[in-house]
Structures are given as C-alpha cells and as structure tokens.
Amino acid sequence: MTTDLATPPTQPAPARNPENTVSRWWAPVAGLIVVVVAFAATELVAALGVWAGLFNPAAAPITSLANTFIVLTPEWLKHFAIVTFGTNDKVALEVGMYATIGIAALVIGFIAARWTKIALAAVVVLAVIVGIAVITRANATIFDLLPLAIGIALALIVFNKFFPARWTATGAPAKPGVPDRRQFFRSAGLTAAGAVVAGGLSKVVPTGAAAIQSRSEIVLPKAAKPYVVPAGSSLDVPGITALVTPNKDFYRIDASFQPPIINPGTWSMQIKGLVDNPMTLTYSDISARPMVEAPITLTCVSNEVGGTLVGNAVWLGTPIRTVLQEAGVQQGADCVLCTDVNGFTLSAPLEALMDDREALFAVGMNGEPLPFEHGFPVRMVVPGLYGFVSATKWIASMELTTFSKVSAYWTQRGWSDHGPIKLSSRIDTPAGFASFAVGESVVIGGMAWAQNTGVAKVEVQVDDDPWAEATLSKPLSKDSWVQWKYTWKAKGSGPRTLRVRATDAAGKVQTDQRAEPIPDGSSGWNSRTITVT
Ligand SMILES: Nc1nc2c(c(=O)[nH]1)N[C@H]1C(S)=C(S)[C@@H](COP(=O)(O)O)O[C@H]1N2
Ligand SMILES: [Mo]
C-alpha cells in the first residue's frame, strides 16, 4: 500500500450553530419547492390563458406530460395498467407522475446544495422535457410554451434564493450552503404557500366554461323513429346489471388523460383521403342530417372474461354510411384512419362502416348530448366492433386509406386490425362464495352479448350437470346485450361451480377456449363457485 498523496487535506467543517441553522434536509425541501413553483405557476398561467382563449389546453404542463406519456407507453404497461387499475388507470398515472416529479425535485435539491450547476442543468432538462410534451401535442403552437417560460423564470428566481452562493459566485470560493434557519423557514414557507395557492387556483379556473355552457344549451335533433325502451324489457333479478347503462356508470377507456372539453361551435371534422369529394362537417351539419336512435352495446377489447368493460346506451346519431356515400369512397380503400382532436389515431375496417349495420356519428347518449368523457361533441359508434377499432371519441377527421399503408395507436401495439366483438356471457349474481342451503332456490343471472347478430340462447351448467336453458330478457335489438336468469334448486353439498355460455342468432355457440384480451379480445366461459351447505 502506498500513501495516497492525492488526498486533499480535509476541509474544516463549516461552523454550525444548531440554534441558527437547519439540518441536512433543507436542500431537498428547497428543491421540491423550486419544482412545485415551476409547475404551479405554469399551470395557473396556462389555465388563465385557456380560459381567456389565448392558449390551447396543451399549454397545461401536467396534462400534456400525461398525454405524452400515454402515447409513448408500451403495450405491456398499458395493459397492466388497465388490468390492475381498471378505469382508475388515469388516477394511477397521475399519482405516479406526481411521485416521479416529486422524487426528481428532492434529488435536484440534494444535488444543488453541493453541485449547484449540475442541479441547475437538471432543472433545465426537466423544463425541456415539459416543453417537448407541450409543443408535440396536436394543435399546440409556440405560444403555448409561454406559460412554461414564465413558470421556469419564477422557479429560477426561487432557486437563486435558496442556492445563491453556488451558482452566482463565478470563480469565488463556495460559501457554506447552509442557510439561516429562521430565514429558510420564512422564505420556504412563503414560497410553498404561494405555489400551493397558484396550483389550487389553476384547478378552479373554469377553462372549459364556454364549452360547458354550449353543451348545456344544445337541443338534440329528433330521430325519425325515436327509440323508447319497451316497458317490461328487463328481468327482475336482484344484483343483475341494468339493461341500459346510465351515462355516469358507463365504463370509460381512452388514451386521453383528461377528456378534451370541446366547444361545439368551433368543432368540425374532415373526411379525406381516398374520396371523390373531401368534406368538412360542422356540429350543425351533423345535427341537421337524418337521425337514427338505437340501443347499441359497446365493448372494450381489454375486457376479461367476466369483466365489466362493457355498457349499453341508446345512441342518437347520423349513419356514417350515407356520409361516406356522399364523400364518394374510391376503389381500393379498406381502412378508415380516424383521428381525435388530440391527434390520437384509431383504424376501422371500412366494410363495417358501409354495410347495413347502424354505424353512427353519434351526438346523443341516453337522451342527452354526449358527456365530455364519452366523446362530446361527436363520436363514432359501430355495432359489433370493439371500441378500439371503431368508437372514436372527440373525432376530428376520417381518412379513407388502406390497412397496408397505415397503422394506428393500438394496432401499432400488437392489437388486431379487425376487431369483431366475440360472443360473450357473464354471471352477475350470485356473488362468488355465496352460500345456500340444500333445497334453496338460487337465482343465477347476468348478461350476454353478440352485437350485430343477437343472442338467441343462454345456458347454465352446474358442475357436470347437463346445460340448462336460461330465460332471456326481450332483446332490445340485435346490437344490444340481453339479461338472462336461471333458477337452480341447490343440491349436493360443498362447493359448486356455475358456468354460462351463450349461442348467437346465427347458431354459433360461445367457445370455452380461453384467450387473453390481446390481440383480438378474450374468450372462454365465465364461471363462479358457490357453496351449498
Ligand atoms: N379519441 C379516442 N376515442 C376512443 C378511445 C381513445 O383512446 N381515444 N378509446 C376507444 C376504446 S379502446 C374504447 S373501448 C371506447 C370506449 O368508449 P367509452 O369510454 O365511451 O366507453 O372508446 C374508443 N374511442
Ligand atoms: Mo377499448
């Protein structure tokens, strides 16, 4: 071993007066405050600007970061999120994002007390990432970076306050970076309070006020044949899903962090690509067209066997087919690339939009204008196709093209091009592991769907007993799910397994072949175990 001559003499530790200084955690806290100031100020300026009509919603950094993250998310992570968090995946994303930003901020502060310039560089990198997230959103402009610039400027002022010696002193020896305790608490407290107030205010600025007002004033057009659910359509089974899903309970799946709040007065959509007459349609153009009203059951391809990513609504809209006929679809097109107002894409098979099914540009859902989460002002609804290849919400354009030329968000992630919904059935009641006495009547009930064909029969099997036919609710239409029920006299004792299968109107029996949702939808029989005692 040699003596290490390169070791510098140890610096005398800065004199510390425990009464007068803060301990080691001050630096991460200061870093956190700097970052919170940056975000809160940017959010507030953006919100005020969006409200005043100066900026696009993309100017808001958190939303833009989240939407960017969603678009870049690999399929396995997205699927994991939907399966693990269900329709709470957005909340999970928000929590995860705040946690990541928070940790980055603490690290920045930790570094700043020692290597101020490196920390400053990290702040700049963070700002650039947010800037890219903002500017790459569809319809964002360079002006949408203004709130971020203001937020960063403020954050740098705060940074300089907390870490002065380390980055203003050019060449001068670094002073001990530990601030006076009382002073630190005062400035940190004031700045943090200011940032929290700004962040809170940014949440209450009514950025979507004009759009919300317009939506509330809409008088929906009347369908040639208004649809009314016939009285007595539903089965009376406690614990079974309602035949028509109330809007507030309707599942929501989309790659949009927050639903875009669109003003119908400024909205329009384009029909372009392989068409003889490209068209631009405004909200009034759509509303003035012939209207159809029909119950159609929507299903998400991510729905697992027995899952709840399925809902039934009475939709009001104009047939897509006649719009495309007017546009004059050219020879060779087989795919419609649909884009929403955020630039998100979805590809639909052309034939499903042109055949005799009721594919709609929908404006109404269960008697009211579409809710913002469900695609206001106009969305597509195509009976018989999973949502990811058809049900474009917040639609902005349709391009007639070919599958050989384009791929869309989900199809790039390994999901199939053509997404016919698989014949499915589900048990809603009784609850798993419910227990029944021998001889007791067990009311088994649930839902079955075979959109664009219709459900003809549902059967229930207990263990290895023969399949028994269930009673069906009166089908509302071939595109609408049905309720089914079967009453079983409990016998035997111990665990008993119930399973269900449906047969569609074309005579096809639901397969027991298990398949995961990816790439073209789950299959297999839903089963449930109860106990007979
Ligand atoms: N613009 C847009 N439309 C979209 C999606 C989306 O991510 N963005 N998701 C689709 C998927 S996967 C489904 S299952 C349905 C869900 O519609 P809902 O949220 O109204 O139930 O919308 C479809 N339309
Ligand atoms: Mo979906």
Coordinates of C-alpha atoms and ligand atoms in Angstrom, one line a residue:
M1 CA 0.0 0.0 0.0
T2 CA 1.2 3.4 -0.8
T3 CA 0.3 6.6 0.8
D4 CA -2.3 8.4 -1.2
L5 CA -0.7 11.8 -1.8
A6 CA -3.6 13.0 -3.9
T7 CA -6.0 13.1 -1.0
P8 CA -6.7 16.8 -0.3
P9 CA -6.4 18.0 3.2
T10 CA -9.8 17.6 4.8
Q11 CA -11.8 20.9 4.7
P12 CA -12.7 22.2 8.1
A13 CA -16.4 21.5 8.5
P14 CA -18.4 24.8 8.4
A15 CA -19.2 26.0 11.8
R16 CA -22.7 25.0 12.7
N17 CA -24.8 26.7 15.3
P18 CA -27.6 24.2 15.9
E19 CA -29.8 27.1 17.0
N20 CA -29.3 29.0 13.9
T21 CA -29.1 26.5 11.0
V22 CA -31.4 24.0 9.5
S23 CA -30.3 20.4 9.3
R24 CA -29.5 18.4 6.2
W25 CA -33.0 18.1 4.8
W26 CA -33.3 21.7 3.9
A27 CA -31.8 21.2 0.4
P28 CA -34.2 18.5 -0.9
V29 CA -37.1 20.5 0.5
A30 CA -35.8 23.6 -1.3
G31 CA -35.5 21.6 -4.5
L32 CA -39.1 20.4 -4.1
I33 CA -40.3 24.0 -3.6
V34 CA -38.5 25.1 -6.8
V35 CA -40.1 22.5 -8.9
V36 CA -43.6 23.0 -7.3
V37 CA -43.3 26.7 -8.1
A38 CA -42.4 25.9 -11.7
F39 CA -45.4 23.6 -12.2
A40 CA -47.9 25.6 -10.2
A41 CA -47.1 28.9 -11.9
T42 CA -47.2 27.3 -15.3
E43 CA -50.5 25.6 -14.6
L44 CA -52.0 28.8 -13.4
V45 CA -50.8 30.9 -16.3
A46 CA -51.9 28.2 -18.7
A47 CA -55.3 27.8 -17.1
L48 CA -56.0 31.6 -17.2
G49 CA -54.8 31.7 -20.8
V50 CA -57.0 28.8 -21.9
W51 CA -60.0 30.3 -20.1
A52 CA -59.3 33.6 -21.9
G53 CA -59.0 31.8 -25.2
L54 CA -55.3 32.7 -25.6
F55 CA -53.7 29.2 -25.3
N56 CA -54.6 25.7 -26.3
P57 CA -55.3 23.3 -23.5
A58 CA -51.9 21.7 -24.4
A59 CA -50.3 24.6 -22.6
A60 CA -51.1 23.0 -19.3
P61 CA -47.9 21.0 -18.4
I62 CA -49.3 18.2 -16.3
T63 CA -52.0 17.2 -18.9
S64 CA -49.5 17.4 -21.7
L65 CA -46.9 15.4 -19.9
A66 CA -49.6 12.7 -19.1
N67 CA -50.9 12.6 -22.7
T68 CA -47.3 12.3 -24.0
F69 CA -46.6 9.5 -21.5
I70 CA -49.8 7.7 -22.6
V71 CA -48.9 7.8 -26.3
L72 CA -45.4 6.5 -25.5
T73 CA -46.5 3.8 -23.1
P74 CA -45.5 0.3 -24.3
E75 CA -48.4 -2.1 -24.7
W76 CA -47.5 -4.4 -21.8
L77 CA -47.5 -1.4 -19.4
K78 CA -50.8 -0.1 -20.7
H79 CA -52.4 -3.5 -20.5
F80 CA -51.0 -3.9 -16.9
A81 CA -52.5 -0.5 -16.0
I82 CA -55.9 -1.4 -17.4
V83 CA -55.9 -4.8 -15.7
T84 CA -54.5 -3.6 -12.4
F85 CA -56.2 -0.2 -12.0
G86 CA -59.2 -0.7 -14.4
T87 CA -60.8 2.6 -15.2
N88 CA -58.7 4.1 -12.4
D89 CA -55.7 3.9 -14.6
K90 CA -55.7 7.7 -15.0
V91 CA -55.6 8.2 -11.3
A92 CA -52.7 5.8 -11.1
L93 CA -50.9 7.7 -13.8
E94 CA -51.5 11.0 -12.1
V95 CA -50.2 9.7 -8.7
G96 CA -47.2 8.0 -10.4
M97 CA -46.4 11.2 -12.3
Y98 CA -46.6 13.4 -9.2
A99 CA -44.4 10.9 -7.3
T100 CA -41.8 10.8 -10.1
I101 CA -41.7 14.6 -10.4
G102 CA -41.5 14.9 -6.6
I103 CA -38.6 12.5 -6.3
A104 CA -36.8 14.3 -9.1
A105 CA -37.2 17.5 -7.3
L106 CA -35.9 16.2 -4.0
V107 CA -32.8 14.8 -5.8
I108 CA -32.3 18.2 -7.6
G109 CA -32.4 19.9 -4.2
F110 CA -30.0 17.4 -2.7
I111 CA -27.6 17.9 -5.6
A112 CA -28.0 21.7 -5.6
A113 CA -26.5 22.1 -2.1
R114 CA -23.3 20.5 -3.3
W115 CA -23.1 20.9 -7.1
T116 CA -25.4 23.8 -7.9
K117 CA -24.6 23.9 -11.6
I118 CA -25.5 20.3 -12.1
A119 CA -28.8 20.8 -10.3
L120 CA -29.4 23.9 -12.5
A121 CA -28.8 21.7 -15.6
A122 CA -31.3 19.2 -14.2
V123 CA -33.9 21.9 -13.9
V124 CA -33.3 22.9 -17.5
V125 CA -33.6 19.3 -18.7
L126 CA -36.9 19.0 -16.8
A127 CA -38.1 22.2 -18.4
V128 CA -37.1 20.9 -21.9
I129 CA -39.0 17.6 -21.3
V130 CA -42.1 19.5 -20.3
G131 CA -41.6 21.9 -23.3
I132 CA -41.4 19.0 -25.7
A133 CA -44.5 17.4 -24.2
V134 CA -46.4 20.7 -24.7
I135 CA -45.3 21.5 -28.2
T136 CA -45.8 18.0 -29.6
R137 CA -49.5 17.9 -28.8
A138 CA -51.7 18.1 -31.8
N139 CA -52.7 21.7 -32.4
A140 CA -50.2 23.2 -29.9
T141 CA -48.4 26.3 -31.1
I142 CA -45.2 28.1 -30.0
F143 CA -47.3 30.4 -27.8
D144 CA -48.4 27.5 -25.7
L145 CA -44.8 27.5 -24.3
L146 CA -45.3 31.0 -22.8
P147 CA -46.8 29.7 -19.5
L148 CA -43.9 27.3 -19.2
A149 CA -41.4 30.1 -19.8
I150 CA -43.0 32.2 -17.1
G151 CA -43.0 29.2 -14.7
I152 CA -39.4 28.5 -15.3
A153 CA -38.4 32.1 -14.8
L154 CA -40.1 32.2 -11.4
A155 CA -38.5 28.9 -10.5
L156 CA -35.1 30.2 -11.3
I157 CA -35.6 33.2 -9.1
V158 CA -36.6 30.9 -6.2
F159 CA -33.6 28.6 -7.0
N160 CA -31.3 31.5 -6.8
K161 CA -32.8 32.5 -3.4
F162 CA -32.2 29.0 -1.9
F163 CA -28.8 28.2 -3.6
P164 CA -27.2 31.6 -4.1
A165 CA -23.5 31.1 -3.4
R166 CA -23.3 28.1 -5.5
W167 CA -24.2 29.5 -8.9
T168 CA -23.9 33.2 -8.8
A169 CA -20.4 33.4 -7.4
T170 CA -18.3 33.0 -10.5
G171 CA -14.9 31.7 -9.5
A172 CA -15.4 32.8 -5.9
P173 CA -14.9 30.1 -3.3
A174 CA -18.2 28.4 -2.5
K175 CA -19.7 29.6 0.8
P176 CA -21.2 27.0 3.1
G177 CA -24.6 26.4 1.5
V178 CA -26.5 26.1 4.8
P179 CA -28.9 29.0 5.2
D180 CA -30.0 30.6 8.4
R181 CA -32.8 28.5 9.9
R182 CA -35.3 31.3 10.6
Q183 CA -34.8 32.8 7.2
F184 CA -35.1 29.5 5.4
F185 CA -38.3 28.6 7.1
R186 CA -39.8 32.0 6.3
S187 CA -38.9 32.1 2.6
A188 CA -39.6 28.4 2.1
G189 CA -42.9 28.7 3.8
L190 CA -44.0 31.8 1.9
T191 CA -42.9 30.4 -1.5
A192 CA -44.5 27.0 -0.8
A193 CA -47.7 28.6 0.3
G194 CA -47.7 30.8 -2.9
A195 CA -47.2 27.8 -5.1
V196 CA -50.0 25.8 -3.4
V197 CA -52.4 28.7 -3.8
A198 CA -51.4 29.1 -7.5
G199 CA -51.7 25.4 -8.1
G200 CA -55.1 25.4 -6.4
L201 CA -56.3 28.4 -8.3
S202 CA -55.2 26.7 -11.6
K203 CA -57.6 23.9 -10.8
V204 CA -60.6 26.1 -10.3
V205 CA -60.2 28.4 -13.3
P206 CA -63.2 27.5 -15.4
T207 CA -61.1 26.7 -18.5
G208 CA -63.9 24.8 -20.2
A209 CA -66.7 27.3 -19.2
A210 CA -67.6 28.2 -22.8
A211 CA -67.8 24.6 -23.9
I212 CA -69.8 23.5 -20.9
Q213 CA -72.2 26.3 -21.4
S214 CA -72.7 25.4 -25.1
R215 CA -73.2 21.8 -24.3
S216 CA -75.9 22.7 -21.8
E217 CA -77.7 24.7 -24.4
I218 CA -77.8 22.0 -27.0
V219 CA -81.3 20.8 -28.1
L220 CA -80.7 17.4 -29.6
P221 CA -82.2 16.7 -33.0
K222 CA -85.1 14.2 -33.2
A223 CA -84.7 10.8 -34.7
A224 CA -87.1 9.8 -37.5
K225 CA -88.1 7.0 -35.1
P226 CA -87.3 8.0 -31.5
Y227 CA -86.3 4.9 -29.5
V228 CA -88.1 4.1 -26.3
V229 CA -87.1 1.0 -24.2
P230 CA -90.3 -1.1 -24.2
A231 CA -91.9 -1.5 -20.8
G232 CA -91.2 -4.8 -19.2
S233 CA -88.0 -5.4 -21.2
S234 CA -85.9 -6.0 -18.1
L235 CA -85.8 -9.2 -16.0
D236 CA -86.4 -8.7 -12.3
V237 CA -83.3 -10.2 -10.8
P238 CA -81.6 -8.5 -7.8
G239 CA -77.9 -8.0 -8.4
I240 CA -78.1 -8.1 -12.2
T241 CA -76.8 -5.3 -14.4
A242 CA -79.3 -2.7 -15.8
L243 CA -80.3 -3.2 -19.4
V244 CA -79.4 0.4 -20.3
T245 CA -76.3 1.7 -18.5
P246 CA -76.7 5.2 -17.0
N247 CA -74.2 7.6 -18.5
K248 CA -72.5 8.2 -15.2
D249 CA -71.9 4.5 -14.8
F250 CA -70.7 3.8 -18.3
Y251 CA -67.1 2.5 -18.4
R252 CA -64.5 4.9 -19.8
I253 CA -61.5 3.7 -21.7
D254 CA -59.3 6.1 -23.7
A255 CA -55.8 7.3 -24.2
S256 CA -56.7 10.8 -23.1
F257 CA -55.5 11.9 -19.6
Q258 CA -58.4 14.3 -19.2
P259 CA -61.3 14.4 -21.6
P260 CA -60.9 17.2 -24.1
I261 CA -63.5 19.9 -23.4
I262 CA -64.5 20.9 -26.9
N263 CA -66.7 23.8 -27.9
P264 CA -69.1 22.5 -30.5
G265 CA -69.2 26.0 -32.1
T266 CA -65.6 25.7 -33.1
W267 CA -65.5 21.9 -33.8
S268 CA -65.5 20.4 -37.2
M269 CA -64.4 17.1 -38.8
Q270 CA -62.9 16.3 -42.1
I271 CA -63.5 13.4 -44.5
K272 CA -60.4 13.0 -46.7
G273 CA -58.1 10.6 -48.4
L274 CA -59.4 8.2 -51.0
V275 CA -62.7 10.1 -51.6
D276 CA -64.0 12.0 -54.6
N277 CA -65.4 14.8 -52.5
P278 CA -63.5 15.7 -49.4
M279 CA -65.8 17.2 -46.8
T280 CA -65.7 19.3 -43.7
L281 CA -68.6 18.8 -41.4
T282 CA -69.5 21.2 -38.5
Y283 CA -71.6 20.3 -35.5
S284 CA -74.7 21.9 -37.1
D285 CA -74.0 19.9 -40.4
I286 CA -74.1 16.7 -38.4
S287 CA -77.1 17.7 -36.3
A288 CA -79.1 18.7 -39.5
R289 CA -78.6 15.2 -41.0
P290 CA -81.2 12.4 -40.7
M291 CA -81.0 10.9 -37.2
V292 CA -81.3 7.4 -36.0
E293 CA -81.8 6.4 -32.4
A294 CA -80.8 2.8 -31.3
P295 CA -79.5 0.8 -28.4
I296 CA -76.0 -0.4 -29.0
T297 CA -73.8 -2.3 -26.6
L298 CA -70.1 -1.1 -26.6
T299 CA -67.4 -3.4 -25.5
C300 CA -63.7 -2.9 -24.8
V301 CA -61.2 -5.4 -26.3
S302 CA -59.4 -5.3 -22.9
N303 CA -62.4 -6.8 -21.2
E304 CA -61.5 -10.0 -19.4
V305 CA -63.9 -13.0 -19.2
G306 CA -66.5 -11.9 -16.6
G307 CA -65.3 -8.2 -16.9
T308 CA -67.2 -5.0 -16.8
L309 CA -65.7 -3.0 -19.6
V310 CA -69.0 -3.2 -21.5
G311 CA -72.0 -1.0 -21.4
N312 CA -75.3 -0.4 -23.3
A313 CA -76.6 3.0 -24.3
V314 CA -79.3 4.4 -26.5
W315 CA -77.3 6.4 -29.1
L316 CA -78.6 9.2 -31.3
G317 CA -76.7 9.8 -34.4
T318 CA -76.5 10.0 -38.2
P319 CA -75.4 7.0 -40.3
I320 CA -71.8 7.1 -41.2
R321 CA -72.6 5.1 -44.4
T322 CA -74.6 7.9 -46.0
V323 CA -71.9 10.5 -45.2
L324 CA -69.2 8.3 -46.8
Q325 CA -71.5 7.7 -49.8
E326 CA -71.7 11.5 -50.3
A327 CA -68.0 11.7 -50.0
G328 CA -67.6 9.0 -52.7
V329 CA -65.2 6.4 -51.4
Q330 CA -62.7 5.4 -54.1
Q331 CA -61.8 1.9 -55.3
G332 CA -59.1 0.2 -53.1
A333 CA -59.9 1.8 -49.7
D334 CA -60.4 -0.8 -47.0
C335 CA -59.5 1.2 -43.9
V336 CA -60.6 4.4 -42.2
L337 CA -58.0 6.1 -40.1
C338 CA -59.8 8.2 -37.5
T339 CA -58.0 10.9 -35.6
D340 CA -59.3 12.6 -32.5
V341 CA -58.7 16.3 -31.5
N342 CA -55.5 15.3 -29.6
G343 CA -54.0 13.6 -32.6
F344 CA -54.7 10.1 -31.3
T345 CA -55.4 7.6 -34.1
L346 CA -57.7 4.6 -34.4
S347 CA -58.2 2.5 -37.6
A348 CA -61.6 1.0 -38.5
P349 CA -62.4 -1.6 -41.2
L350 CA -64.3 0.3 -44.0
E351 CA -66.7 -2.6 -44.7
A352 CA -68.2 -2.3 -41.2
L353 CA -69.0 1.4 -41.8
M354 CA -70.6 0.7 -45.2
D355 CA -72.7 -2.5 -44.7
D356 CA -76.3 -2.4 -43.3
R357 CA -75.4 -2.1 -39.6
E358 CA -76.2 1.1 -37.8
A359 CA -72.7 2.7 -37.7
L360 CA -73.3 6.2 -36.4
F361 CA -71.7 9.6 -35.9
A362 CA -73.3 9.9 -32.5
V363 CA -74.3 13.2 -30.8
G364 CA -76.6 11.8 -28.1
M365 CA -76.2 9.2 -25.4
N366 CA -79.3 8.1 -23.4
G367 CA -81.2 11.2 -24.3
E368 CA -78.6 13.8 -23.6
P369 CA -75.7 15.3 -25.6
L370 CA -72.6 13.0 -25.3
P371 CA -70.9 13.5 -21.9
F372 CA -67.4 15.1 -22.3
E373 CA -65.8 11.8 -21.2
H374 CA -67.7 9.9 -23.9
G375 CA -66.7 11.9 -26.9
F376 CA -68.6 15.2 -26.9
P377 CA -69.4 16.7 -29.4
V378 CA -69.3 13.8 -31.9
R379 CA -68.1 10.2 -31.7
M380 CA -68.4 7.1 -33.7
V381 CA -70.4 4.0 -32.6
V382 CA -70.2 0.9 -34.7
P383 CA -72.2 -2.1 -33.6
G384 CA -70.3 -5.4 -33.5
L385 CA -66.7 -3.9 -33.4
Y386 CA -64.6 -3.4 -30.2
G387 CA -64.2 0.2 -29.3
F388 CA -60.5 0.4 -30.2
V389 CA -61.2 -0.1 -33.9
S390 CA -64.4 1.9 -34.2
A391 CA -65.7 4.1 -31.4
T392 CA -63.6 7.2 -31.9
K393 CA -64.5 9.9 -29.4
W394 CA -63.8 13.6 -30.0
I395 CA -63.4 12.8 -33.6
A396 CA -61.6 15.3 -35.8
S397 CA -61.0 13.5 -39.1
M398 CA -61.6 10.4 -41.1
E399 CA -59.1 9.4 -43.7
L400 CA -60.0 6.8 -46.3
T401 CA -57.0 4.6 -46.8
T402 CA -55.7 1.1 -46.8
F403 CA -54.5 -1.2 -43.9
S404 CA -51.3 -1.9 -45.9
K405 CA -50.4 1.8 -45.6
V406 CA -51.3 2.9 -42.1
S407 CA -51.4 1.6 -38.6
A408 CA -53.0 3.3 -35.6
Y409 CA -52.3 3.7 -31.9
W410 CA -53.4 0.2 -30.8
T411 CA -52.6 -1.7 -33.9
Q412 CA -49.0 -0.4 -33.6
R413 CA -49.0 -2.1 -30.2
G414 CA -49.9 -5.5 -31.3
W415 CA -53.7 -5.5 -31.3
S416 CA -55.5 -6.8 -34.4
D417 CA -56.7 -4.7 -37.3
H418 CA -60.2 -6.0 -37.5
G419 CA -62.0 -6.2 -34.1
P420 CA -65.3 -8.0 -34.3
I421 CA -66.7 -8.4 -30.7
K422 CA -66.6 -12.0 -29.6
L423 CA -69.9 -13.7 -28.5
S424 CA -69.8 -13.5 -24.6
S425 CA -71.7 -14.0 -21.5
R426 CA -71.2 -13.1 -17.9
I427 CA -72.5 -14.1 -14.5
D428 CA -73.5 -11.1 -12.3
T429 CA -75.2 -12.9 -9.5
P430 CA -74.9 -14.8 -7.1
A431 CA -71.7 -13.4 -5.6
G432 CA -68.7 -15.8 -5.6
F433 CA -68.6 -18.0 -2.5
A434 CA -72.2 -17.1 -1.5
S435 CA -73.6 -19.9 0.4
F436 CA -77.0 -21.6 0.1
A437 CA -78.9 -24.3 2.0
V438 CA -79.8 -27.5 0.2
G439 CA -83.2 -27.1 -1.5
E440 CA -82.9 -23.3 -1.6
S441 CA -83.7 -21.5 -4.9
V442 CA -80.5 -20.0 -6.3
V443 CA -81.3 -17.2 -8.8
I444 CA -78.4 -17.1 -11.2
G445 CA -78.3 -14.1 -13.6
G446 CA -76.2 -12.0 -15.8
M447 CA -75.6 -10.5 -19.3
A448 CA -74.8 -11.9 -22.7
W449 CA -73.9 -10.1 -25.9
A450 CA -73.4 -10.8 -29.6
Q451 CA -73.6 -7.4 -31.3
N452 CA -74.7 -7.2 -34.9
T453 CA -76.0 -10.8 -34.7
G454 CA -78.1 -11.0 -31.5
V455 CA -78.2 -13.5 -28.6
A456 CA -80.5 -16.5 -29.2
K457 CA -79.9 -18.7 -26.2
V458 CA -78.0 -18.7 -22.9
E459 CA -77.3 -21.9 -20.9
V460 CA -76.1 -22.5 -17.4
Q461 CA -74.2 -25.5 -16.1
V462 CA -73.7 -26.5 -12.5
D463 CA -70.6 -28.7 -12.2
D464 CA -71.1 -31.6 -14.7
D465 CA -74.9 -31.5 -14.7
P466 CA -76.4 -31.0 -18.2
W467 CA -76.6 -27.5 -19.6
A468 CA -79.9 -25.9 -18.7
E469 CA -81.5 -23.1 -20.8
A470 CA -81.9 -19.7 -19.1
T471 CA -84.7 -17.2 -19.6
L472 CA -83.7 -14.1 -21.6
S473 CA -84.9 -10.5 -21.4
K474 CA -86.7 -9.4 -24.6
P475 CA -83.8 -8.3 -26.9
L476 CA -83.9 -4.6 -27.5
S477 CA -82.1 -5.1 -30.8
K478 CA -79.5 -7.4 -32.3
D479 CA -76.9 -4.9 -31.2
S480 CA -77.9 -4.8 -27.6
W481 CA -77.0 -7.2 -24.9
V482 CA -79.6 -9.3 -23.0
Q483 CA -80.1 -10.2 -19.4
W484 CA -80.6 -13.9 -18.6
K485 CA -81.7 -15.7 -15.5
Y486 CA -81.9 -19.3 -14.4
T487 CA -83.2 -20.6 -11.1
W488 CA -81.4 -23.6 -9.6
K489 CA -82.5 -25.7 -6.7
A490 CA -79.4 -26.1 -4.5
K491 CA -78.4 -29.6 -4.1
G492 CA -75.4 -31.7 -3.1
S493 CA -73.1 -30.1 -0.6
G494 CA -69.8 -28.2 -0.7
P495 CA -68.5 -26.0 -3.4
R496 CA -70.5 -26.0 -6.7
T497 CA -69.3 -24.3 -9.9
L498 CA -71.7 -22.4 -12.1
R499 CA -70.8 -21.6 -15.6
V500 CA -72.5 -19.8 -18.5
R501 CA -72.4 -19.9 -22.3
A502 CA -74.4 -18.1 -25.0
T503 CA -75.4 -19.0 -28.5
D504 CA -75.9 -16.3 -31.1
A505 CA -78.7 -15.9 -33.6
A506 CA -76.6 -17.5 -36.3
G507 CA -76.3 -20.7 -34.2
K508 CA -72.8 -20.2 -33.0
V509 CA -72.0 -21.4 -29.5
Q510 CA -69.7 -19.5 -27.3
T511 CA -66.3 -21.2 -27.2
D512 CA -64.8 -22.5 -24.0
Q513 CA -61.3 -21.9 -25.5
R514 CA -59.6 -19.4 -23.1
A515 CA -58.0 -16.4 -24.7
E516 CA -56.4 -13.3 -23.2
P517 CA -57.7 -9.9 -24.4
I518 CA -54.7 -9.3 -26.6
P519 CA -54.7 -9.3 -29.7
D520 CA -58.4 -9.6 -30.5
G521 CA -60.5 -10.0 -27.4
S522 CA -60.9 -12.5 -24.5
S523 CA -62.9 -15.7 -24.9
G524 CA -63.9 -18.6 -22.6
W525 CA -66.8 -19.3 -20.3
N526 CA -67.3 -17.2 -17.2
S527 CA -67.7 -19.4 -14.0
R528 CA -68.2 -18.8 -10.4
T529 CA -68.1 -21.0 -7.3
I530 CA -70.8 -21.0 -4.6
T531 CA -71.2 -23.1 -1.5
V532 CA -74.1 -25.4 -0.7
T533 CA -74.4 -26.3 2.9
Ligands
LIG1 N1 -60.5 9.5 -29.1 C1 -60.5 8.3 -28.6 N2 -61.5 7.5 -28.8 C2 -61.6 6.3 -28.3 C3 -60.6 5.8 -27.5 C4 -59.5 6.7 -27.3 O1 -58.5 6.3 -26.6 N3 -59.5 7.9 -27.8 N4 -60.6 4.6 -26.9 C5 -61.5 3.6 -27.6 C6 -61.8 2.4 -26.8 S1 -60.5 1.3 -26.6 C7 -63.0 2.1 -26.3 S2 -63.3 0.6 -25.6 C8 -64.1 3.0 -26.4 C9 -64.7 3.3 -25.0 O2 -65.7 4.3 -25.1 P1 -66.2 4.9 -23.7 O3 -65.1 5.4 -23.0 O4 -67.3 5.9 -24.1 O5 -66.9 3.7 -23.0 O6 -63.7 4.3 -27.0 C10 -62.8 4.2 -28.0 N5 -62.7 5.5 -28.6
MO2 MO -61.2 -0.5 -25.6

